[in-house]
Short mmCIF file of C-alpha atoms and ligand atoms in Angstrom, two decimals:
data_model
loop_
_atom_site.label_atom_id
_atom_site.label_comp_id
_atom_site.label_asym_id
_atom_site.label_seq_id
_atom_site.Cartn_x
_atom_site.Cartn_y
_atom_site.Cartn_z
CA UNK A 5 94.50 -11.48 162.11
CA UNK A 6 95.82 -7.69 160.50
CA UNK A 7 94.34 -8.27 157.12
CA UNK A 8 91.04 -9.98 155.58
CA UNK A 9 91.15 -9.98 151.64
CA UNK A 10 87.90 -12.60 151.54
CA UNK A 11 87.80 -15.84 149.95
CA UNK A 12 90.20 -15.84 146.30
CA UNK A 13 90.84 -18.22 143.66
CA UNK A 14 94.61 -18.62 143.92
CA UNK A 15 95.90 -15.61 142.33
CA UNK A 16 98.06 -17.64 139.02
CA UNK A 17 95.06 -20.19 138.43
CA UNK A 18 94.44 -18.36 135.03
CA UNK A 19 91.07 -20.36 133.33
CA UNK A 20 90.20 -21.47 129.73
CA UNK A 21 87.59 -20.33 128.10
CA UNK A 22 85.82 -23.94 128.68
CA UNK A 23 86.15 -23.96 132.18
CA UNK A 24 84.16 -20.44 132.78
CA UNK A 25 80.74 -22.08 134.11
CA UNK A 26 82.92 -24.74 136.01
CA UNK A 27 83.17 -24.29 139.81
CA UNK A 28 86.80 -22.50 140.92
CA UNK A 29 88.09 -23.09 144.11
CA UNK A 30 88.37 -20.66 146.10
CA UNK A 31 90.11 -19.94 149.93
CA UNK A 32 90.38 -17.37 152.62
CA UNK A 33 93.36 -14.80 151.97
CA UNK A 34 94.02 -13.76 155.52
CA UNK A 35 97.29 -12.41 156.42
CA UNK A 36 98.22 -12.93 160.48
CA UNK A 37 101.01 -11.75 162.51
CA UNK A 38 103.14 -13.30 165.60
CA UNK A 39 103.44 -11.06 168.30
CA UNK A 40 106.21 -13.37 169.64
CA UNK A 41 108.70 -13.58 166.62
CA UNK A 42 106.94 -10.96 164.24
CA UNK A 43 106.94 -12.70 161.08
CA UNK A 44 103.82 -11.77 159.32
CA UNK A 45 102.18 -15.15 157.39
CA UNK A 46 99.44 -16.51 155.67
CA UNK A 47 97.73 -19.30 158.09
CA UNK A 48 95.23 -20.91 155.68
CA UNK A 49 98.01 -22.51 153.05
CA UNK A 50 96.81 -23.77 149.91
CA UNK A 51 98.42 -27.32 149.11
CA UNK A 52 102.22 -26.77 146.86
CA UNK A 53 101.60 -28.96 144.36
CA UNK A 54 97.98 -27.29 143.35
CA UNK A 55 99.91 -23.79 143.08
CA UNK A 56 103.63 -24.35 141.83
CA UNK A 57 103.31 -27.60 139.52
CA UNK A 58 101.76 -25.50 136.35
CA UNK A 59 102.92 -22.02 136.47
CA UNK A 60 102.52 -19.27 134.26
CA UNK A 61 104.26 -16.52 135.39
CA UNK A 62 107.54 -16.56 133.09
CA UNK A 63 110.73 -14.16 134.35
CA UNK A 64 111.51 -13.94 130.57
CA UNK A 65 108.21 -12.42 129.89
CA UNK A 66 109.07 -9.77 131.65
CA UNK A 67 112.15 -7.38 130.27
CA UNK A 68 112.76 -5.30 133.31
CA UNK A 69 113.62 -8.49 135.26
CA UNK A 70 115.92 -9.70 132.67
CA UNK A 71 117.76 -6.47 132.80
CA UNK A 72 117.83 -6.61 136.39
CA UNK A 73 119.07 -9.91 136.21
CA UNK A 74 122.03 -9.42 133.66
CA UNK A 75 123.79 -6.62 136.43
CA UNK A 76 122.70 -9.37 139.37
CA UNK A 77 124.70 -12.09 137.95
CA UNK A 78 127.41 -9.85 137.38
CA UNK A 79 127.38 -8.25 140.55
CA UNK A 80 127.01 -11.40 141.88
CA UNK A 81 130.21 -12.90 139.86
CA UNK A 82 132.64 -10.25 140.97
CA UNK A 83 132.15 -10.73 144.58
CA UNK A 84 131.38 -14.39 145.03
CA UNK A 85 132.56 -16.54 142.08
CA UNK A 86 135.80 -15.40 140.57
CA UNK A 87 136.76 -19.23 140.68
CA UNK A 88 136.86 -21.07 138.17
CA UNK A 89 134.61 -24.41 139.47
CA UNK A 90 132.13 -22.19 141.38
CA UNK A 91 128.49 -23.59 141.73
CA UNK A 92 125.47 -21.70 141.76
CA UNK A 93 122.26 -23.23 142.91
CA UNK A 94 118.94 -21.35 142.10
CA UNK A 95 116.17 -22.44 144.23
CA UNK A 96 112.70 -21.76 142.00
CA UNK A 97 114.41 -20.90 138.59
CA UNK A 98 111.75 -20.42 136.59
CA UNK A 99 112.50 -20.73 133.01
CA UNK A 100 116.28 -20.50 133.58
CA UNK A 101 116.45 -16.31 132.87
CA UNK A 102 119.06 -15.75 136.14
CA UNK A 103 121.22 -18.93 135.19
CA UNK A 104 121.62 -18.38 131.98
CA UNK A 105 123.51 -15.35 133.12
CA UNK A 106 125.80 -17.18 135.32
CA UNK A 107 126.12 -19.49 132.72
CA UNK A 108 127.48 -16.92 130.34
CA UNK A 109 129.74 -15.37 132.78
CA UNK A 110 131.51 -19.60 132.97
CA UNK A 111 130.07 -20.64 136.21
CA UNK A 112 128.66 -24.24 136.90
CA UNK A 113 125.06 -24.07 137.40
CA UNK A 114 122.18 -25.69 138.85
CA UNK A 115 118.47 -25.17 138.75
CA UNK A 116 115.31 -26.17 141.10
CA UNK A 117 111.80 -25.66 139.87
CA UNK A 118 108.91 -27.43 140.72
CA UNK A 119 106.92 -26.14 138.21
CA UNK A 120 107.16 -28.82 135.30
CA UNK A 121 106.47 -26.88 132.03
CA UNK A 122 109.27 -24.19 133.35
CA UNK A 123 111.45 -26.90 133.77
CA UNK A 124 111.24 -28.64 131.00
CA UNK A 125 111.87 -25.11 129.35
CA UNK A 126 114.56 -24.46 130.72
CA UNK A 127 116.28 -27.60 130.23
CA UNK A 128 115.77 -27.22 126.77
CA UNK A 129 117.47 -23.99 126.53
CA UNK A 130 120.44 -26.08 128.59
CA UNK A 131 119.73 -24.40 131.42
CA UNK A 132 120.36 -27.96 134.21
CA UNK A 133 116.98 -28.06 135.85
CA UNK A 134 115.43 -30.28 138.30
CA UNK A 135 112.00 -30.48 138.61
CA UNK A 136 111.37 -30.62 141.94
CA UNK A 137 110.25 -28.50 145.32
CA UNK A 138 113.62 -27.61 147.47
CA UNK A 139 114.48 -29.27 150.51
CA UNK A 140 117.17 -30.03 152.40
CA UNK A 141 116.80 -33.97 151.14
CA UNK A 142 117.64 -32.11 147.79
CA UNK A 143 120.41 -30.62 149.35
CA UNK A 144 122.14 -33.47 150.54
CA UNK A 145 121.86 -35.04 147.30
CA UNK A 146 123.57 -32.20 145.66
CA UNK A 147 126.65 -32.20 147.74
CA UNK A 148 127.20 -35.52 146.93
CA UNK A 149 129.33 -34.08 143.82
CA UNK A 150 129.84 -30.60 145.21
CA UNK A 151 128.84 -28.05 147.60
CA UNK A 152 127.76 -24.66 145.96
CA UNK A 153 129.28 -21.26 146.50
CA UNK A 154 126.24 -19.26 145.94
CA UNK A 155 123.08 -20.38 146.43
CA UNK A 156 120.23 -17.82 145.30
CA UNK A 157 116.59 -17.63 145.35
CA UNK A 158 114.40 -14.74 144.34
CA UNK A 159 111.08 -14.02 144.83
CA UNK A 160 110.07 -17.98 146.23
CA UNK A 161 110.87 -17.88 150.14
CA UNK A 162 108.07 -16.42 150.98
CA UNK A 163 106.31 -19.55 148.79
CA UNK A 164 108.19 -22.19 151.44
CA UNK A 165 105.84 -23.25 154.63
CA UNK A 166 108.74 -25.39 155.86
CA UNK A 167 111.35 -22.50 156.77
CA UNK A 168 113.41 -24.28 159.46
CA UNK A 169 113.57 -27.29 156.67
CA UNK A 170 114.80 -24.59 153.86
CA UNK A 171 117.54 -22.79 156.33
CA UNK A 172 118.98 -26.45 156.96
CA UNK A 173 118.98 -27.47 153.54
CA UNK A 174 120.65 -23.77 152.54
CA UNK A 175 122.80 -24.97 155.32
CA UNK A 176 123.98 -28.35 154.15
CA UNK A 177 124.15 -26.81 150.76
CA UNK A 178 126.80 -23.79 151.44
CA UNK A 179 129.04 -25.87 153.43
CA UNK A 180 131.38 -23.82 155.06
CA UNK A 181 132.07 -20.81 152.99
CA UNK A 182 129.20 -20.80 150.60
CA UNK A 183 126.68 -17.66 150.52
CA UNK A 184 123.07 -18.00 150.31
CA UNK A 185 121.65 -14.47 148.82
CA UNK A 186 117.94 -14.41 148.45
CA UNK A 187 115.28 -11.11 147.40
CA UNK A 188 112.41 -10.72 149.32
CA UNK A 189 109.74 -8.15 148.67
CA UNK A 190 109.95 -5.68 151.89
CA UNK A 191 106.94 -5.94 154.41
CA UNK A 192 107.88 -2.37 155.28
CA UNK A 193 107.39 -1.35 151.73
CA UNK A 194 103.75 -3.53 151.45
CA UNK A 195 102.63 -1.64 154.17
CA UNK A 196 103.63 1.73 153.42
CA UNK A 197 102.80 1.67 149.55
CA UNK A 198 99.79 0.03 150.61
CA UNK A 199 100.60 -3.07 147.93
CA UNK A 200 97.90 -5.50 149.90
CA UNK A 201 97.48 -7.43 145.84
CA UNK A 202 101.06 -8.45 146.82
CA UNK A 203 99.21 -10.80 149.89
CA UNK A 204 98.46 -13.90 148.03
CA UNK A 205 98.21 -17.84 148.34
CA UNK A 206 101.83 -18.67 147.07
CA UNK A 207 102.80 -15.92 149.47
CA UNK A 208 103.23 -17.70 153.19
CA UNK A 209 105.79 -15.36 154.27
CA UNK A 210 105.94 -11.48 154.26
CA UNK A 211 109.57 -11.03 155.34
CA UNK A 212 111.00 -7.71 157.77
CA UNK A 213 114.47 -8.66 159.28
CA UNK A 214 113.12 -9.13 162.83
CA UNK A 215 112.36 -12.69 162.29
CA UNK A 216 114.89 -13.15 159.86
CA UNK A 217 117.46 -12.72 162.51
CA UNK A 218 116.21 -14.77 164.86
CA UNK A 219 115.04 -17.96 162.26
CA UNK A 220 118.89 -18.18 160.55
CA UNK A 221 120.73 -18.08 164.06
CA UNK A 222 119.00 -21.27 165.15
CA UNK A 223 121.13 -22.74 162.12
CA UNK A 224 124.26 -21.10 163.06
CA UNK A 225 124.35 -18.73 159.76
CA UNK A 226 124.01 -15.29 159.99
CA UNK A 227 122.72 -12.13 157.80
CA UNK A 228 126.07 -10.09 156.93
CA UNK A 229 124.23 -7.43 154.27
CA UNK A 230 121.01 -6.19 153.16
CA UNK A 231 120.78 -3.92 149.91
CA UNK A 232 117.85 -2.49 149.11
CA UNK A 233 116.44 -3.33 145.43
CA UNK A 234 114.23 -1.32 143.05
CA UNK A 235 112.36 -3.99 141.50
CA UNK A 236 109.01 -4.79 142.25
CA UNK A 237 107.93 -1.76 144.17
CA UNK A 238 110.96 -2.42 146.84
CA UNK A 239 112.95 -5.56 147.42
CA UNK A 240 115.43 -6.47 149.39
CA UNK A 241 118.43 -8.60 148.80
CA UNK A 242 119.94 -10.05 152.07
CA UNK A 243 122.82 -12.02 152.15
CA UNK A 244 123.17 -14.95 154.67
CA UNK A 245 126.46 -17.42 155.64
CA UNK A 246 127.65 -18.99 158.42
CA UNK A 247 128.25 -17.46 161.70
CA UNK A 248 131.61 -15.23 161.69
CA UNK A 249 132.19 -15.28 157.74
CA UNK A 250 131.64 -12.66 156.81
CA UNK A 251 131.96 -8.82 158.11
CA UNK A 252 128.73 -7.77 159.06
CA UNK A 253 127.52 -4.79 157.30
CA UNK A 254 126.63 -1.46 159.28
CA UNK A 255 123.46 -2.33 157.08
CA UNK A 256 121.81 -4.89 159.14
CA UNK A 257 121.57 -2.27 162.29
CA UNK A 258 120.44 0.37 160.33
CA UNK A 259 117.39 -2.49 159.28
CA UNK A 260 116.66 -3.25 162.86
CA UNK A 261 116.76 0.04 164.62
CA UNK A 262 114.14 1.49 161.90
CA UNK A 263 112.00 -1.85 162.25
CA UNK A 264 111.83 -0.89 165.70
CA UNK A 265 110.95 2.57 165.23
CA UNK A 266 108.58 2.05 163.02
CA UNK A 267 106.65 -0.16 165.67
CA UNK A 268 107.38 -3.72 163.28
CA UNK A 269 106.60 -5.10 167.29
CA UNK A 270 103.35 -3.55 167.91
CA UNK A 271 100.03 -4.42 166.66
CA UNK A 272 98.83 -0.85 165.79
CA UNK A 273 101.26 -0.96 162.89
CA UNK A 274 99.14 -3.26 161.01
CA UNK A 275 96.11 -2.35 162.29
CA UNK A 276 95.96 1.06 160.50
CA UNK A 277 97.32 -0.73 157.31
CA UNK A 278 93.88 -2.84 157.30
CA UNK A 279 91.98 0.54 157.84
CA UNK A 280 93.76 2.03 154.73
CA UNK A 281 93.26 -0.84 152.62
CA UNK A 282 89.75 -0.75 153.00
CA UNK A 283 89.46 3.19 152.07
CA UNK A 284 91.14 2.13 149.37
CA UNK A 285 89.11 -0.44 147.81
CA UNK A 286 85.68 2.46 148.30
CA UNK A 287 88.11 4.74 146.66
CA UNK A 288 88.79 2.88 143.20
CA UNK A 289 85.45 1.63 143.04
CA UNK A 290 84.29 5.02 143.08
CA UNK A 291 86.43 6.18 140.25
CA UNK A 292 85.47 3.15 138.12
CA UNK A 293 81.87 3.90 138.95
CA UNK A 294 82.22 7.30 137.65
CA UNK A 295 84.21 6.46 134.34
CA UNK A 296 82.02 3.71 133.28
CA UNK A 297 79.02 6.83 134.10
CA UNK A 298 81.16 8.67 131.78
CA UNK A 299 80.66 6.01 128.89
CA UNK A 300 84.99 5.47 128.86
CA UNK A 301 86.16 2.07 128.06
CA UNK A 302 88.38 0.94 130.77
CA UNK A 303 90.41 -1.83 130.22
CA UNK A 304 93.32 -3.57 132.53
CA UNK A 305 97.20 -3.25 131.69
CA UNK A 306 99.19 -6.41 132.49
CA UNK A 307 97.40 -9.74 134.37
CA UNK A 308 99.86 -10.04 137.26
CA UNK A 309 99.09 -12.66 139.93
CA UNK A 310 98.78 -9.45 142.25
CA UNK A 311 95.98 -7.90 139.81
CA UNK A 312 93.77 -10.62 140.31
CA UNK A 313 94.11 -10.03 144.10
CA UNK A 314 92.84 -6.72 143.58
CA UNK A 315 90.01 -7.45 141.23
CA UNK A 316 88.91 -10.00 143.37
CA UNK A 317 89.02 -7.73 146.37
CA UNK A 318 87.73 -5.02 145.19
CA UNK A 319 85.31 -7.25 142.85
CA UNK A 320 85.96 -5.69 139.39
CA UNK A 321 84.58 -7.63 137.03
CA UNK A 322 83.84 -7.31 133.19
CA UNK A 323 81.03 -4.57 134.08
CA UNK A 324 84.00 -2.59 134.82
CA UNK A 325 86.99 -3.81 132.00
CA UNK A 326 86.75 -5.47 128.75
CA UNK A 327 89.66 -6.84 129.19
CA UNK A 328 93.07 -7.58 130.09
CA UNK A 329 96.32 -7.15 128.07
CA UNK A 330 99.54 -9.06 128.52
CA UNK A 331 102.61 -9.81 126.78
CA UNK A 332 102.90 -13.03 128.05
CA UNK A 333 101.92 -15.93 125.52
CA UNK A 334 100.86 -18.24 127.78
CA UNK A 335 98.38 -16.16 129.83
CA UNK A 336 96.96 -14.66 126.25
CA UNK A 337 93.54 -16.35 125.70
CA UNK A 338 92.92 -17.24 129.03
CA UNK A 339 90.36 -15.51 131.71
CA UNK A 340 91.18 -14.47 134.81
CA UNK A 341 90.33 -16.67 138.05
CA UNK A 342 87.58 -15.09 140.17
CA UNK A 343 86.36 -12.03 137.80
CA UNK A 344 86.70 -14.08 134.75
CA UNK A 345 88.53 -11.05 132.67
CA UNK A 346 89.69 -12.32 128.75
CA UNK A 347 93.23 -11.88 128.46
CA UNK A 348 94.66 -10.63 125.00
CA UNK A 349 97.71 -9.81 123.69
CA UNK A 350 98.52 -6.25 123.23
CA UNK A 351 97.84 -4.30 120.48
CA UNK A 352 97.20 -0.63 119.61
CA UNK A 353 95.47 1.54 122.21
CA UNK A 354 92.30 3.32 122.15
CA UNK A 355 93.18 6.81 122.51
CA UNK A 356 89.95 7.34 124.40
CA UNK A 357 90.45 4.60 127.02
CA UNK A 358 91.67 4.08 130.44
CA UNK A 359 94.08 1.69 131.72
CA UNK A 360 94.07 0.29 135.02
CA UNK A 361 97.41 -0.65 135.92
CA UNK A 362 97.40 -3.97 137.61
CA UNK A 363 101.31 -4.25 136.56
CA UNK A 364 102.08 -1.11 138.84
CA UNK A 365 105.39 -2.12 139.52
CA UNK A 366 106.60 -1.35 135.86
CA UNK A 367 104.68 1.85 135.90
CA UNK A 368 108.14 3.99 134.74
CA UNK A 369 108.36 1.61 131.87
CA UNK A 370 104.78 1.06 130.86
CA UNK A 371 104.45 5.12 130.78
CA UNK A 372 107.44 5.28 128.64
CA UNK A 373 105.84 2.77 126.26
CA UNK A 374 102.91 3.85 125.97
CA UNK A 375 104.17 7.35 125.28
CA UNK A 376 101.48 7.86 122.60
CA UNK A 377 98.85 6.79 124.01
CA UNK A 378 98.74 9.21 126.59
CA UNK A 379 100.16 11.84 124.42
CA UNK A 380 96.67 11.26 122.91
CA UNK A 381 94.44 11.35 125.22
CA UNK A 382 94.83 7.94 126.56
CA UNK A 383 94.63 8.12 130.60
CA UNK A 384 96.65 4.91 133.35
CA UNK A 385 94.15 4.89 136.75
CA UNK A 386 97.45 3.76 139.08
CA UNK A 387 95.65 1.80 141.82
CA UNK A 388 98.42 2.41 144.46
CA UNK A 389 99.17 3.79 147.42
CA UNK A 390 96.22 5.99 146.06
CA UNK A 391 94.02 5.38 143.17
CA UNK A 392 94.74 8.45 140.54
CA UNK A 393 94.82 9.26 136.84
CA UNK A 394 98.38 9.55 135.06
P1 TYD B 417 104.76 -9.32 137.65
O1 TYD B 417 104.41 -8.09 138.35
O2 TYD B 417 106.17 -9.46 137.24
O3 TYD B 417 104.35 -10.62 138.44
P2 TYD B 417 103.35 -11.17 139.57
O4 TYD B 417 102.46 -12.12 138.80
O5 TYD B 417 104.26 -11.88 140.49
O6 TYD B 417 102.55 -10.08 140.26
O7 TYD B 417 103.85 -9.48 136.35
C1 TYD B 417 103.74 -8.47 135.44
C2 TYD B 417 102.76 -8.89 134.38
O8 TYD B 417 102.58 -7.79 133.50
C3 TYD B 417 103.25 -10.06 133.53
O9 TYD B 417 102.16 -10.93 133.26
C4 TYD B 417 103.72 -9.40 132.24
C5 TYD B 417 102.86 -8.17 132.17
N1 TYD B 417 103.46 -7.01 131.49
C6 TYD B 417 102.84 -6.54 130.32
O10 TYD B 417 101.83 -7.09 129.86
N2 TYD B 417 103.41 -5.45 129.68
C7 TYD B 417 104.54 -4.84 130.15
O11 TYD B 417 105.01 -3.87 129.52
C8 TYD B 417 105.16 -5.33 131.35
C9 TYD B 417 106.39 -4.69 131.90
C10 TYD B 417 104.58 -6.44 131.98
#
């Protein structure tokens, strides 16, 4: 074991007002690495269907995906789909954002979601959804009409405990000259930016290239690039097809030799991540401790999945924010699991607040936007890599 984040609530299980004196279930967050193939993985795995089948995080909700989105498809379009009977495949497409794209641009899409109010959302914007989990049974059904050119999935590998089952089902679903291009938040980029909130139950995976290299060439595909993304404090996109393709990329070297340098293979690496995380934790709580002396109101700025890792961690409850606020509808009223925080919508700021950013990966846009609140007075404590005032 590297990490030990206590017993959590899964980090999305957002709670009505009705169910606050009702028992939540909670499970170890423990994150434990393999010092034979290096991936670094949850071991206690909380059952799919309690996580994924009612989901609230929405990729519409939030506008710096959908901008990143718009140049992906297009980026996407130019090198890979040019034809005109292309098929792209999204494997966990929430409410349809990234299709809709490829939709506009003419290509044939498809999307998989488990979660069945996305779904159905999706499909009602005629965005072709099926609601169901990915596997390569789902695979084999979809060839039966066609096999797809591109198959994406971002930000839901790391949800799959079956990987061999997903690399044969990407397998049977790009055929022969298919791509399958997936993002993947960057274990190098967790560790250094100290982002331990990004460790949580629908997170089995937490992806370096090491073991990526090793788990595709047991299916005969290969990684031929990596780009490096800025989205969600560091992302990578990798792109994946069969053996001898593709050129590979001077890219996926330059991945491996710094993984190595960096000591990816040796168990002090994570050990003085867990060491840091801790000193963290003593080091917000002492800041909070001293605002709330000071008589400031502090309240939290965006309800993330990831911010509820790090309330629960760190076990900031409503003795240390009022509240929560979030632009997404469907979290708006709720409370959050564990520290049972109300969420509300946004509305004008208290110039004499603080804001603790649980949303710190859109800190350059939330600090544009809220331009006037600091401009009068208004203070952002940014938890991460170090806990200071902005
Ligand atoms: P995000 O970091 O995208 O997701 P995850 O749950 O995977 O950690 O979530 C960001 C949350 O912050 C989302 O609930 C929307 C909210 N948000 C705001 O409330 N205001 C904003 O200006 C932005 C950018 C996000």
């Amino acid at each position: 074991m590297i990490l030990d984040l206590g017993e959590q609530p899964p980090s999305n299980s957002f709670i009505d007002k009705n169910e606050l004196n009702s028992l939540e279930s909670k499970f170890p967050l423990r994150l434990f690495w393999c010092n034979n193939c290096y991936l670094v993985q949850l071991l206690d795995i909380v059952e799919k269907e309690y996580l994924f089948r009612n989901y609230f995080y929405m990729t519409s909700a939030s506008k710096p995906i959908v901008e990143h989105f718009k140049k992906y498809a297009q980026d996407v379009y130019q090198e890979f789909l040019q034809k005109d009977d292309s098929l792209v495949v999204e494997i966990g497409s929430n409410d349809g954002s990234l299709l809709k794209e490829f939709k506009k641009l003419g290509t044939l899409i498809l999307g998989i979601e488990p979660a069945t109010n996305l779904s159905k959302l999706a499909n009602q914007s005629n965005i072709t959804t099926k609601n169901t989990f990915f596997s390569s049974h789902i695979s084999k059904e979809i060839i039966k009409s066609r096999h797809a050119t591109v198959v994406i999935a971002n930000n839901v590998i790391a949800h799959i405990e079956d990987l061999q089952d997903l690399m044969s089902g990407i397998k049977i679903l790009i055929g022969d000259h298919g791509v399958f291009i997936f993002e993947v938040p960057y274990l190098v980029d967790l560790i250094k930016n100290l982002e331990f909130d990004t460790v949580y139950h629908e997170h089995l995976s937490y992806f370096s290239i090491l073991p990526l290299l090793e788990l595709v060439k047991q299916f005969g595909l290969e990684i031929f690039d990596i780009r490096k993304q800025l989205v969600h404090g560091g992302t990578l996109r990798i792109f994946i097809s069969k053996k001898d393709n593709h050129q590979i990329n001077k890219s996926v070297k330059i991945f491996v030799d710094k993984e190595k340098k960096l000591g990816l293979d040796k168990i002090e690496f994570y050990e003085k991540f867990s060491l840091d995380v801790q000193q963290l934790k003593k080091n917000l709580i002492k800041i909070l401790t001293k605002l709330k002396k000071e008589n400031k109101s502090v309240f939290g700025y965006g309800a993330p999945a990831k911010g509820n890792v790090l309330l629960n961690y760190c076990g900031i409850d409503t003795k240390f924010l009022d509240h929560i606020i979030d632009t997404t509808p469907l979290k708006q009223g709720k409370y959050t699991p564990g520290m049972h925080i109300p969420i509300i919508p946004p509305s004008n700021l208290n110039n004499d607040d603080v804001a603790l950013l649980l949303a710190w990966n859109y800190e350059s846009e939330i600090l544009i936007k809220e331009k006037i609140f600091r401009n009068n007075g208004g203070k952002f404590l940014i938890p991460l890599p170090k806990p200071i005032m902005k």
